[in-house]
Coordinates of C-alpha atoms in Angstrom, one line a residue:
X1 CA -174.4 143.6 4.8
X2 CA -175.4 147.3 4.8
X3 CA -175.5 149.7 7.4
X4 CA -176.9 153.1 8.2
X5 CA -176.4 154.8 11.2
X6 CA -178.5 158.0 12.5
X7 CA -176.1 160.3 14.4
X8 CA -178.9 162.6 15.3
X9 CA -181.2 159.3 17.0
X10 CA -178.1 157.0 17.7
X11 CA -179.4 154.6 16.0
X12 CA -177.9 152.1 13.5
X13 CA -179.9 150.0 11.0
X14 CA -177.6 146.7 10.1
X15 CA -179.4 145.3 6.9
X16 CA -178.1 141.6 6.2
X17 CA -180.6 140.7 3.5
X18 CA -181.9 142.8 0.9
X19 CA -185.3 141.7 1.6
X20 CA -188.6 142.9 3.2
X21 CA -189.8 142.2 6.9
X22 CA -192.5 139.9 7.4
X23 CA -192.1 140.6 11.5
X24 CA -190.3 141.9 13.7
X25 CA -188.9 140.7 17.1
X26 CA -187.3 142.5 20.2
X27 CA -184.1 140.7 20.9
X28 CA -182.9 142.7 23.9
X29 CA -183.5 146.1 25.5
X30 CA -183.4 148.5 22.3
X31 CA -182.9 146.1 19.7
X32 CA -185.3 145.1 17.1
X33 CA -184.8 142.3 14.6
X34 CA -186.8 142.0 11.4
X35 CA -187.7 138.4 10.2
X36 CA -188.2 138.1 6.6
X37 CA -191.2 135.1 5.4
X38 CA -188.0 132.5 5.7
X39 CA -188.1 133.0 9.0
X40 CA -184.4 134.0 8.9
X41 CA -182.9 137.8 9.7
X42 CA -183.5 140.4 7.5
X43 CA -182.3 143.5 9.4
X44 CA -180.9 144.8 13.0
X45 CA -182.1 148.1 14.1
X46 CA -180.0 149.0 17.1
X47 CA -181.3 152.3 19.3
X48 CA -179.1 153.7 21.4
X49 CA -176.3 152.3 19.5
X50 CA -172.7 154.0 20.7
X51 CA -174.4 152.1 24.3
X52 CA -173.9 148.4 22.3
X53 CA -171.0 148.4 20.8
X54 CA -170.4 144.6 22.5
X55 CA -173.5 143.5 20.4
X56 CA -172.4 145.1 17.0
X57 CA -168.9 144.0 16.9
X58 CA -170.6 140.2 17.3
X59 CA -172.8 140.8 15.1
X60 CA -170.2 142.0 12.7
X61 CA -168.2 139.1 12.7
X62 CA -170.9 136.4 12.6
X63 CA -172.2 138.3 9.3
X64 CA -168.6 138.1 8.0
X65 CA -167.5 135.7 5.5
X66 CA -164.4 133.0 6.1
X67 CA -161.0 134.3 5.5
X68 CA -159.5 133.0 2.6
X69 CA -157.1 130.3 3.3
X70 CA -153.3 131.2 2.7

């Protein structure tokens, strides 16, 4: 996962493939995800994003892999 955040636009681009779009979807109010030809996500671009901090911590930790058992 990569991320790149615009302080200028509050906006935050959450790449979880390194793969092109083949569309893109709004979500919710402000937030945009790209679809690659799979059909599965590609990217998150977040506008507005300081407002939807509850959104990227989730998404965060669903894009996070397993801890490592002890």
């Amino acid at each position: 996962m990569k991320t790149s955040y615009d302080k200028s636009t509050d906006s935050l681009y959450v790449e979880v493939r390194a793969l092109p779009s083949s569309r893109t979807v709004e979500i919710e109010p402000d937030i945009m995800l790209d679809i690659g030809s799979d059909g599965l996500p590609v990217g998150y671009d977040i506008q507005h994003a300081s407002t939807k901090t509850e959104f990227i911590a989730r998404l965060i930790l669903e894009q996070a892999p397993p801890a490592a058992a002890e």
